Amino acid sequence: MGGVIIKLGGALITDKDQIHTFRPEALMPLASILSEMASEGRRVTIVHGAGSFGHIEAKQAGLAGGYDPARETEQTQAVDSVRASMINLNGMVLDILREHGIDCQTHPPREWAKGTGSTFTGDIGRFETPGKVHVTFGDVVDVDGDMRFGILSGDHLMERLALEAEDMDMAVFLLNGIDGLYDKDPKDPDARLIREYNSEASYTTTLDSDKDVTGGMALKVDVSKRISSSGPKVVFVNGLDMENMRRLFAGEEFTGTVFKRAKSHE
Ligand code: IP8
C-alpha cells in the first residue's frame, strides 16, 4: 500500500476570521479516521495550514514579501510571534492526534527548510522514518539574500512531499465545508462541482485573498496540477464530511474533485 499525504486546511482547523482560534471539533473526528488508517499500516503524512494562527499577523507585518528595512522592528517581532503561534497550533494538532493513538513526529519547517515556493531547500528524507505519522505545517522560514525570511506554504510542502517521498498513492486536500472545486462561487445555486479537473476547466473560488498571505484555492490548484502531472493523483474533499472521507480512503465512490494521475504513470 502506497502512502497518503493529507493537507488539513487552515480554514478547516481554525476559524480564519478570529485570531488564534483553533477548531478542535473539526479535527477530532478526522483524527479517528487517520488513526484507523495508520493502524491498518497505511503510511500517512500530514501537512497543516496556518489559518488564523499565521495569516492575519503575517499579512499585517508584510512577512510574505520578506524583509523591509522600514519595518524592521515590527517585522522582527512578527516573525517571532507567528513562529510561536504556529508551534502553539501544531502542539494542539499533535495533542489531538496523539490522544487518538497516532504516533507522530513533527517537523517545523524553520528547523530544516529554507526559501519559499516549490523550490525551497531542505532534506525531505527526515519524513521517511518508518512507523511514524510525520507532521509539518506552513511556517515562516529563513530565505537567503535580501529577503531574509518569507512564508513557506503548506501547499508547497505538499507538492514536494507528494512528488519526492517514496511511493505516494494520493495527495488529499481537506477543505472547510465545500466538496471540492466549483466552476462558480460555491454559494451560487448554479455552481457545479468539478468532479474531474483537467487544465481546461475554469473555476472560481471564494477563498479570500485579502486574508491569505499564500495563495488560497488558486495555489492549491496550481500545486495539484504539478503533483498529478508527474506524481500521485490529487483529491479535494470536504474535511467536514466524515462518511465521504471514509469512502475515499476505502477506495469507494466519493464526492470530490480529482486531479488524475498523468497517463504515463498509470
Ligand atoms: O496556510 C501559511 O501556510 P498555509 C503559513 O499552508 C503562515 O498557506 C505562517 C502564514
PDB file of C-alpha atoms and ligand atoms in Angstrom:
ATOM      1  CA  MET A   1       0.000   0.000   0.000  1.00  0.00           C
ATOM      2  CA  GLY A   2       1.429   3.386  -1.020  1.00  0.00           C
ATOM      3  CA  GLY A   3       1.472   6.480   1.160  1.00  0.00           C
ATOM      4  CA  VAL A   4      -1.162   9.165   1.536  1.00  0.00           C
ATOM      5  CA  ILE A   5      -0.344  12.795   2.203  1.00  0.00           C
ATOM      6  CA  ILE A   6      -3.111  14.919   3.650  1.00  0.00           C
ATOM      7  CA  LYS A   7      -3.391  18.683   3.978  1.00  0.00           C
ATOM      8  CA  LEU A   8      -5.546  19.857   6.836  1.00  0.00           C
ATOM      9  CA  GLY A   9      -6.558  23.268   5.534  1.00  0.00           C
ATOM     10  CA  GLY A  10      -6.034  26.220   7.858  1.00  0.00           C
ATOM     11  CA  ALA A  11      -9.663  27.241   7.255  1.00  0.00           C
ATOM     12  CA  LEU A  12     -10.749  23.797   8.457  1.00  0.00           C
ATOM     13  CA  ILE A  13      -8.743  23.524  11.678  1.00  0.00           C
ATOM     14  CA  THR A  14      -9.003  27.199  12.706  1.00  0.00           C
ATOM     15  CA  ASP A  15     -11.558  29.970  12.457  1.00  0.00           C
ATOM     16  CA  LYS A  16      -9.849  32.120   9.829  1.00  0.00           C
ATOM     17  CA  ASP A  17     -11.643  35.281  10.950  1.00  0.00           C
ATOM     18  CA  GLN A  18     -10.832  35.083  14.673  1.00  0.00           C
ATOM     19  CA  ILE A  19      -7.170  35.405  15.529  1.00  0.00           C
ATOM     20  CA  HIS A  20      -5.682  32.326  17.235  1.00  0.00           C
ATOM     21  CA  THR A  21      -8.911  30.328  17.263  1.00  0.00           C
ATOM     22  CA  PHE A  22      -8.453  26.574  16.961  1.00  0.00           C
ATOM     23  CA  ARG A  23     -11.331  24.283  15.937  1.00  0.00           C
ATOM     24  CA  PRO A  24     -10.721  21.030  17.839  1.00  0.00           C
ATOM     25  CA  GLU A  25     -14.253  19.904  16.927  1.00  0.00           C
ATOM     26  CA  ALA A  26     -13.231  19.834  13.249  1.00  0.00           C
ATOM     27  CA  LEU A  27     -10.044  17.877  13.883  1.00  0.00           C
ATOM     28  CA  MET A  28     -11.313  15.265  16.362  1.00  0.00           C
ATOM     29  CA  PRO A  29     -13.441  13.147  14.013  1.00  0.00           C
ATOM     30  CA  LEU A  30     -10.700  13.364  11.394  1.00  0.00           C
ATOM     31  CA  ALA A  31      -8.142  12.106  13.891  1.00  0.00           C
ATOM     32  CA  SER A  32     -10.228   8.901  14.316  1.00  0.00           C
ATOM     33  CA  ILE A  33     -10.071   8.264  10.572  1.00  0.00           C
ATOM     34  CA  LEU A  34      -6.330   8.996  10.424  1.00  0.00           C
ATOM     35  CA  SER A  35      -5.732   6.730  13.400  1.00  0.00           C
ATOM     36  CA  GLU A  36      -7.609   3.854  11.709  1.00  0.00           C
ATOM     37  CA  MET A  37      -5.582   4.349   8.549  1.00  0.00           C
ATOM     38  CA  ALA A  38      -2.278   4.347  10.440  1.00  0.00           C
ATOM     39  CA  SER A  39      -3.223   1.238  12.405  1.00  0.00           C
ATOM     40  CA  GLU A  40      -4.105  -0.560   9.159  1.00  0.00           C
ATOM     41  CA  GLY A  41      -0.493   0.042   8.123  1.00  0.00           C
ATOM     42  CA  ARG A  42      -1.129   2.924   5.751  1.00  0.00           C
ATOM     43  CA  ARG A  43       1.733   5.428   5.559  1.00  0.00           C
ATOM     44  CA  VAL A  44       0.175   8.775   6.430  1.00  0.00           C
ATOM     45  CA  THR A  45       1.866  12.186   6.243  1.00  0.00           C
ATOM     46  CA  ILE A  46       0.067  15.292   7.473  1.00  0.00           C
ATOM     47  CA  VAL A  47       0.610  18.916   6.496  1.00  0.00           C
ATOM     48  CA  HIS A  48      -1.482  21.578   8.160  1.00  0.00           C
ATOM     49  CA  GLY A  49      -2.149  25.167   7.232  1.00  0.00           C
ATOM     50  CA  ALA A  50      -1.866  28.242   9.430  1.00  0.00           C
ATOM     51  CA  GLY A  51      -5.357  29.759   9.323  1.00  0.00           C
ATOM     52  CA  SER A  52      -5.758  32.494  11.926  1.00  0.00           C
ATOM     53  CA  PHE A  53      -2.528  31.436  13.668  1.00  0.00           C
ATOM     54  CA  GLY A  54      -0.459  32.746  10.764  1.00  0.00           C
ATOM     55  CA  HIS A  55      -2.153  34.663   8.013  1.00  0.00           C
ATOM     56  CA  ILE A  56      -3.602  37.587   9.978  1.00  0.00           C
ATOM     57  CA  GLU A  57      -0.346  38.649  11.657  1.00  0.00           C
ATOM     58  CA  ALA A  58       1.823  37.777   8.661  1.00  0.00           C
ATOM     59  CA  LYS A  59      -0.384  39.973   6.485  1.00  0.00           C
ATOM     60  CA  GLN A  60      -0.299  42.907   8.914  1.00  0.00           C
ATOM     61  CA  ALA A  61       3.521  42.861   9.055  1.00  0.00           C
ATOM     62  CA  GLY A  62       4.070  42.128   5.339  1.00  0.00           C
ATOM     63  CA  LEU A  63       6.047  38.954   6.081  1.00  0.00           C
ATOM     64  CA  ALA A  64       5.308  37.247   2.742  1.00  0.00           C
ATOM     65  CA  GLY A  65       7.286  39.943   0.916  1.00  0.00           C
ATOM     66  CA  GLY A  66      10.352  39.396   3.117  1.00  0.00           C
ATOM     67  CA  TYR A  67      12.497  41.927   4.963  1.00  0.00           C
ATOM     68  CA  ASP A  68      11.536  45.594   4.694  1.00  0.00           C
ATOM     69  CA  PRO A  69      14.165  47.858   6.305  1.00  0.00           C
ATOM     70  CA  ALA A  70      11.497  50.475   7.057  1.00  0.00           C
ATOM     71  CA  ARG A  71       9.585  47.952   9.192  1.00  0.00           C
ATOM     72  CA  GLU A  72      12.457  46.100  10.841  1.00  0.00           C
ATOM     73  CA  THR A  73      11.299  46.210  14.481  1.00  0.00           C
ATOM     74  CA  GLU A  74       7.702  45.368  13.648  1.00  0.00           C
ATOM     75  CA  GLN A  75       8.718  42.526  11.334  1.00  0.00           C
ATOM     76  CA  THR A  76      11.255  41.043  13.766  1.00  0.00           C
ATOM     77  CA  GLN A  77       8.535  40.855  16.401  1.00  0.00           C
ATOM     78  CA  ALA A  78       6.016  39.456  13.932  1.00  0.00           C
ATOM     79  CA  VAL A  79       8.393  36.702  12.740  1.00  0.00           C
ATOM     80  CA  ASP A  80       8.858  35.546  16.355  1.00  0.00           C
ATOM     81  CA  SER A  81       5.190  35.899  17.140  1.00  0.00           C
ATOM     82  CA  VAL A  82       3.943  33.969  14.076  1.00  0.00           C
ATOM     83  CA  ARG A  83       6.528  31.231  14.693  1.00  0.00           C
ATOM     84  CA  ALA A  84       5.366  30.949  18.310  1.00  0.00           C
ATOM     85  CA  SER A  85       1.709  30.832  17.189  1.00  0.00           C
ATOM     86  CA  MET A  86       2.451  28.103  14.674  1.00  0.00           C
ATOM     87  CA  ILE A  87       4.156  25.993  17.358  1.00  0.00           C
ATOM     88  CA  ASN A  88       1.109  26.559  19.536  1.00  0.00           C
ATOM     89  CA  LEU A  89      -1.271  25.444  16.750  1.00  0.00           C
ATOM     90  CA  ASN A  90       0.947  22.495  15.843  1.00  0.00           C
ATOM     91  CA  GLY A  91       1.028  21.478  19.523  1.00  0.00           C
ATOM     92  CA  MET A  92      -2.776  21.433  19.686  1.00  0.00           C
ATOM     93  CA  VAL A  93      -2.957  19.407  16.464  1.00  0.00           C
ATOM     94  CA  LEU A  94      -0.381  16.921  17.797  1.00  0.00           C
ATOM     95  CA  ASP A  95      -2.221  16.599  21.135  1.00  0.00           C
ATOM     96  CA  ILE A  96      -5.419  15.539  19.366  1.00  0.00           C
ATOM     97  CA  LEU A  97      -3.615  13.153  17.026  1.00  0.00           C
ATOM     98  CA  ARG A  98      -1.742  11.575  19.962  1.00  0.00           C
ATOM     99  CA  GLU A  99      -4.936  11.309  22.037  1.00  0.00           C
ATOM    100  CA  HIS A 100      -6.229   9.186  19.156  1.00  0.00           C
ATOM    101  CA  GLY A 101      -3.244   6.860  19.444  1.00  0.00           C
ATOM    102  CA  ILE A 102      -1.288   8.252  16.482  1.00  0.00           C
ATOM    103  CA  ASP A 103       2.492   8.044  16.863  1.00  0.00           C
ATOM    104  CA  CYS A 104       3.521  11.438  15.424  1.00  0.00           C
ATOM    105  CA  GLN A 105       6.815  13.055  14.591  1.00  0.00           C
ATOM    106  CA  THR A 106       6.715  16.785  13.883  1.00  0.00           C
ATOM    107  CA  HIS A 107       8.978  18.759  11.538  1.00  0.00           C
ATOM    108  CA  PRO A 108       8.702  22.556  11.987  1.00  0.00           C
ATOM    109  CA  PRO A 109       9.960  23.938   8.624  1.00  0.00           C
ATOM    110  CA  ARG A 110      12.002  26.751  10.250  1.00  0.00           C
ATOM    111  CA  GLU A 111      14.316  23.988  11.566  1.00  0.00           C
ATOM    112  CA  TRP A 112      15.052  22.286   8.249  1.00  0.00           C
ATOM    113  CA  ALA A 113      13.715  24.283   5.285  1.00  0.00           C
ATOM    114  CA  LYS A 114      14.979  27.456   3.627  1.00  0.00           C
ATOM    115  CA  GLY A 115      13.322  29.509   0.915  1.00  0.00           C
ATOM    116  CA  THR A 116       9.716  29.721  -0.235  1.00  0.00           C
ATOM    117  CA  GLY A 117       7.676  28.335  -3.129  1.00  0.00           C
ATOM    118  CA  SER A 118       8.128  24.874  -4.580  1.00  0.00           C
ATOM    119  CA  THR A 119      11.905  25.250  -4.882  1.00  0.00           C
ATOM    120  CA  PHE A 120      12.588  25.596  -1.149  1.00  0.00           C
ATOM    121  CA  THR A 121      15.606  23.632   0.062  1.00  0.00           C
ATOM    122  CA  GLY A 122      15.815  21.159   2.928  1.00  0.00           C
ATOM    123  CA  ASP A 123      16.202  17.434   3.444  1.00  0.00           C
ATOM    124  CA  ILE A 124      12.869  15.727   2.882  1.00  0.00           C
ATOM    125  CA  GLY A 125      14.472  12.418   3.898  1.00  0.00           C
ATOM    126  CA  ARG A 126      13.512  13.232   7.501  1.00  0.00           C
ATOM    127  CA  PHE A 127       9.900  12.299   6.579  1.00  0.00           C
ATOM    128  CA  GLU A 128      10.918   8.741   5.727  1.00  0.00           C
ATOM    129  CA  THR A 129      11.426   7.350   9.260  1.00  0.00           C
ATOM    130  CA  PRO A 130       9.151   4.297   9.219  1.00  0.00           C
ATOM    131  CA  GLY A 131       6.319   3.651  11.671  1.00  0.00           C
ATOM    132  CA  LYS A 132       5.583   7.324  12.312  1.00  0.00           C
ATOM    133  CA  VAL A 133       2.917   9.703  11.103  1.00  0.00           C
ATOM    134  CA  HIS A 134       5.016  12.683  10.033  1.00  0.00           C
ATOM    135  CA  VAL A 135       3.519  16.127  10.556  1.00  0.00           C
ATOM    136  CA  THR A 136       4.575  19.515   9.210  1.00  0.00           C
ATOM    137  CA  PHE A 137       2.952  22.890   8.547  1.00  0.00           C
ATOM    138  CA  GLY A 138       3.139  26.237   6.719  1.00  0.00           C
ATOM    139  CA  ASP A 139       5.705  28.416   8.501  1.00  0.00           C
ATOM    140  CA  VAL A 140       7.943  31.481   8.490  1.00  0.00           C
ATOM    141  CA  VAL A 141      11.284  30.261   7.143  1.00  0.00           C
ATOM    142  CA  ASP A 142      14.672  31.849   6.512  1.00  0.00           C
ATOM    143  CA  VAL A 143      15.368  32.962   2.955  1.00  0.00           C
ATOM    144  CA  ASP A 144      18.829  33.663   1.515  1.00  0.00           C
ATOM    145  CA  GLY A 145      19.718  37.133   0.297  1.00  0.00           C
ATOM    146  CA  ASP A 146      17.935  40.443   0.915  1.00  0.00           C
ATOM    147  CA  MET A 147      14.593  38.827   1.580  1.00  0.00           C
ATOM    148  CA  ARG A 148      15.925  37.200   4.820  1.00  0.00           C
ATOM    149  CA  PHE A 149      12.617  35.458   5.615  1.00  0.00           C
ATOM    150  CA  GLY A 150       9.353  34.521   3.951  1.00  0.00           C
ATOM    151  CA  ILE A 151       6.274  32.333   4.203  1.00  0.00           C
ATOM    152  CA  LEU A 152       6.550  28.716   3.142  1.00  0.00           C
ATOM    153  CA  SER A 153       3.007  27.498   2.468  1.00  0.00           C
ATOM    154  CA  GLY A 154       1.841  24.057   3.495  1.00  0.00           C
ATOM    155  CA  ASP A 155       0.694  23.691  -0.123  1.00  0.00           C
ATOM    156  CA  HIS A 156       4.309  23.858  -1.352  1.00  0.00           C
ATOM    157  CA  LEU A 157       5.281  21.328   1.318  1.00  0.00           C
ATOM    158  CA  MET A 158       2.502  19.098  -0.058  1.00  0.00           C
ATOM    159  CA  GLU A 159       3.930  19.434  -3.559  1.00  0.00           C
ATOM    160  CA  ARG A 160       7.483  18.460  -2.645  1.00  0.00           C
ATOM    161  CA  LEU A 161       6.476  15.650  -0.290  1.00  0.00           C
ATOM    162  CA  ALA A 162       3.923  14.185  -2.718  1.00  0.00           C
ATOM    163  CA  LEU A 163       6.466  14.196  -5.536  1.00  0.00           C
ATOM    164  CA  GLU A 164       9.649  13.263  -3.690  1.00  0.00           C
ATOM    165  CA  ALA A 165       8.654  10.983  -0.813  1.00  0.00           C
ATOM    166  CA  GLU A 166       8.790   7.339  -1.773  1.00  0.00           C
ATOM    167  CA  ASP A 167       5.764   5.591  -3.234  1.00  0.00           C
ATOM    168  CA  MET A 168       2.941   8.086  -2.717  1.00  0.00           C
ATOM    169  CA  ASP A 169      -0.516   6.921  -3.793  1.00  0.00           C
ATOM    170  CA  MET A 170      -2.554  10.005  -3.227  1.00  0.00           C
ATOM    171  CA  ALA A 171      -2.420  13.632  -2.061  1.00  0.00           C
ATOM    172  CA  VAL A 172      -5.606  14.895  -0.395  1.00  0.00           C
ATOM    173  CA  PHE A 173      -6.605  18.487   0.380  1.00  0.00           C
ATOM    174  CA  LEU A 174      -9.295  18.689   3.061  1.00  0.00           C
ATOM    175  CA  LEU A 175     -11.473  21.761   2.564  1.00  0.00           C
ATOM    176  CA  ASN A 176     -13.696  23.572   5.008  1.00  0.00           C
ATOM    177  CA  GLY A 177     -17.306  22.653   4.271  1.00  0.00           C
ATOM    178  CA  ILE A 178     -17.124  22.562   0.469  1.00  0.00           C
ATOM    179  CA  ASP A 179     -16.990  19.354  -1.557  1.00  0.00           C
ATOM    180  CA  GLY A 180     -14.174  20.366  -3.906  1.00  0.00           C
ATOM    181  CA  LEU A 181     -13.510  22.804  -6.704  1.00  0.00           C
ATOM    182  CA  TYR A 182     -16.548  24.510  -8.272  1.00  0.00           C
ATOM    183  CA  ASP A 183     -16.962  26.193 -11.638  1.00  0.00           C
ATOM    184  CA  LYS A 184     -18.540  29.219  -9.905  1.00  0.00           C
ATOM    185  CA  ASP A 185     -18.710  30.599  -6.378  1.00  0.00           C
ATOM    186  CA  PRO A 186     -19.957  27.559  -4.412  1.00  0.00           C
ATOM    187  CA  LYS A 187     -22.624  29.786  -2.811  1.00  0.00           C
ATOM    188  CA  ASP A 188     -24.146  30.379  -6.264  1.00  0.00           C
ATOM    189  CA  PRO A 189     -27.076  27.931  -6.695  1.00  0.00           C
ATOM    190  CA  ASP A 190     -25.907  27.274 -10.291  1.00  0.00           C
ATOM    191  CA  ALA A 191     -22.392  26.313  -9.187  1.00  0.00           C
ATOM    192  CA  ARG A 192     -21.360  22.828 -10.245  1.00  0.00           C
ATOM    193  CA  LEU A 193     -18.731  20.683  -8.595  1.00  0.00           C
ATOM    194  CA  ILE A 194     -15.836  19.897 -10.949  1.00  0.00           C
ATOM    195  CA  ARG A 195     -15.511  16.147 -10.384  1.00  0.00           C
ATOM    196  CA  GLU A 196     -12.522  15.659 -12.607  1.00  0.00           C
ATOM    197  CA  TYR A 197     -10.160  18.541 -13.149  1.00  0.00           C
ATOM    198  CA  ASN A 198      -8.465  18.980 -16.483  1.00  0.00           C
ATOM    199  CA  SER A 199      -6.478  22.028 -17.444  1.00  0.00           C
ATOM    200  CA  GLU A 200      -9.406  23.441 -19.457  1.00  0.00           C
ATOM    201  CA  ALA A 201     -11.800  23.561 -16.520  1.00  0.00           C
ATOM    202  CA  SER A 202     -12.477  27.092 -15.378  1.00  0.00           C
ATOM    203  CA  TYR A 203     -13.168  27.593 -11.716  1.00  0.00           C
ATOM    204  CA  THR A 204     -13.735  30.340  -9.191  1.00  0.00           C
ATOM    205  CA  THR A 205     -13.196  30.444  -5.501  1.00  0.00           C
ATOM    206  CA  THR A 206     -14.500  32.457  -2.591  1.00  0.00           C
ATOM    207  CA  LEU A 207     -11.354  31.829  -0.548  1.00  0.00           C
ATOM    208  CA  ASP A 208     -10.381  35.353   0.306  1.00  0.00           C
ATOM    209  CA  SER A 209      -7.089  36.689  -0.930  1.00  0.00           C
ATOM    210  CA  ASP A 210      -7.400  39.668   1.404  1.00  0.00           C
ATOM    211  CA  LYS A 211      -6.866  37.363   4.384  1.00  0.00           C
ATOM    212  CA  ASP A 212      -4.485  34.862   2.868  1.00  0.00           C
ATOM    213  CA  VAL A 213      -0.757  35.541   2.554  1.00  0.00           C
ATOM    214  CA  THR A 214      -0.088  32.437   0.489  1.00  0.00           C
ATOM    215  CA  GLY A 215      -2.372  31.593  -2.410  1.00  0.00           C
ATOM    216  CA  GLY A 216      -5.774  30.317  -1.312  1.00  0.00           C
ATOM    217  CA  MET A 217      -7.531  27.931  -3.681  1.00  0.00           C
ATOM    218  CA  ALA A 218      -5.591  29.102  -6.774  1.00  0.00           C
ATOM    219  CA  LEU A 219      -2.314  27.927  -5.219  1.00  0.00           C
ATOM    220  CA  LYS A 220      -3.876  24.559  -4.336  1.00  0.00           C
ATOM    221  CA  VAL A 221      -4.986  24.108  -7.944  1.00  0.00           C
ATOM    222  CA  ASP A 222      -1.525  25.008  -9.317  1.00  0.00           C
ATOM    223  CA  VAL A 223       0.216  22.690  -6.899  1.00  0.00           C
ATOM    224  CA  SER A 224      -2.271  19.887  -7.638  1.00  0.00           C
ATOM    225  CA  LYS A 225      -1.713  20.190 -11.385  1.00  0.00           C
ATOM    226  CA  ARG A 226       2.037  19.802 -10.869  1.00  0.00           C
ATOM    227  CA  ILE A 227       1.673  16.890  -8.437  1.00  0.00           C
ATOM    228  CA  SER A 228      -0.686  14.917 -10.658  1.00  0.00           C
ATOM    229  CA  SER A 229       1.300  15.537 -13.844  1.00  0.00           C
ATOM    230  CA  SER A 230       4.298  13.597 -12.598  1.00  0.00           C
ATOM    231  CA  GLY A 231       3.250  12.033  -9.291  1.00  0.00           C
ATOM    232  CA  PRO A 232       0.195  10.682  -7.490  1.00  0.00           C
ATOM    233  CA  LYS A 233      -3.396  11.689  -8.091  1.00  0.00           C
ATOM    234  CA  VAL A 234      -4.749  14.601  -6.061  1.00  0.00           C
ATOM    235  CA  VAL A 235      -8.166  14.824  -4.436  1.00  0.00           C
ATOM    236  CA  PHE A 236     -10.041  17.794  -2.928  1.00  0.00           C
ATOM    237  CA  VAL A 237     -12.750  16.761  -0.453  1.00  0.00           C
ATOM    238  CA  ASN A 238     -14.904  18.244   2.247  1.00  0.00           C
ATOM    239  CA  GLY A 239     -12.983  17.892   5.521  1.00  0.00           C
ATOM    240  CA  LEU A 240     -16.238  18.035   7.493  1.00  0.00           C
ATOM    241  CA  ASP A 241     -17.899  15.066   5.755  1.00  0.00           C
ATOM    242  CA  MET A 242     -16.544  12.019   7.577  1.00  0.00           C
ATOM    243  CA  GLU A 243     -18.629   9.404   5.752  1.00  0.00           C
ATOM    244  CA  ASN A 244     -17.437  10.690   2.403  1.00  0.00           C
ATOM    245  CA  MET A 245     -13.836  10.662   3.597  1.00  0.00           C
ATOM    246  CA  ARG A 246     -14.178   7.097   4.808  1.00  0.00           C
ATOM    247  CA  ARG A 247     -15.407   6.142   1.340  1.00  0.00           C
ATOM    248  CA  LEU A 248     -12.455   7.915  -0.283  1.00  0.00           C
ATOM    249  CA  PHE A 249      -9.882   6.168   1.897  1.00  0.00           C
ATOM    250  CA  ALA A 250     -11.632   2.804   1.475  1.00  0.00           C
ATOM    251  CA  GLY A 251     -11.315   3.171  -2.314  1.00  0.00           C
ATOM    252  CA  GLU A 252     -15.089   3.538  -2.786  1.00  0.00           C
ATOM    253  CA  GLU A 253     -17.137   6.123  -4.707  1.00  0.00           C
ATOM    254  CA  PHE A 254     -16.874   9.533  -3.067  1.00  0.00           C
ATOM    255  CA  THR A 255     -17.774  13.148  -3.768  1.00  0.00           C
ATOM    256  CA  GLY A 256     -14.895  15.497  -4.534  1.00  0.00           C
ATOM    257  CA  THR A 257     -12.579  16.848  -7.226  1.00  0.00           C
ATOM    258  CA  VAL A 258      -9.952  14.507  -8.656  1.00  0.00           C
ATOM    259  CA  PHE A 259      -6.789  15.570 -10.476  1.00  0.00           C
ATOM    260  CA  LYS A 260      -5.986  12.320 -12.205  1.00  0.00           C
ATOM    261  CA  ARG A 261      -2.502  10.900 -12.333  1.00  0.00           C
ATOM    262  CA  ALA A 262      -0.930  11.599 -15.742  1.00  0.00           C
ATOM    263  CA  LYS A 263      -1.468   8.710 -18.192  1.00  0.00           C
ATOM    264  CA  SER A 264       2.224   7.870 -18.464  1.00  0.00           C
ATOM    265  CA  HIS A 265       2.252   6.983 -14.769  1.00  0.00           C
ATOM    266  CA  GLU A 266      -0.781   4.703 -14.706  1.00  0.00           C
TER     267      GLU A 266
HETATM  268  O1  IP8 B   1      -1.780  28.141   5.398  1.00  0.00           O
HETATM  269  C1  IP8 B   1       0.954  29.621   5.673  1.00  0.00           C
HETATM  270  O2  IP8 B   1       0.734  28.255   5.358  1.00  0.00           O
HETATM  271  P1  IP8 B   1      -0.604  27.790   4.577  1.00  0.00           P
HETATM  272  C2  IP8 B   1       1.928  29.791   6.813  1.00  0.00           C
HETATM  273  O3  IP8 B   1      -0.420  26.318   4.390  1.00  0.00           O
HETATM  274  C3  IP8 B   1       1.865  31.079   7.547  1.00  0.00           C
HETATM  275  O4  IP8 B   1      -0.578  28.519   3.255  1.00  0.00           O
HETATM  276  C4  IP8 B   1       2.760  31.223   8.685  1.00  0.00           C
HETATM  277  C5  IP8 B   1       1.055  32.060   7.253  1.00  0.00           C
END
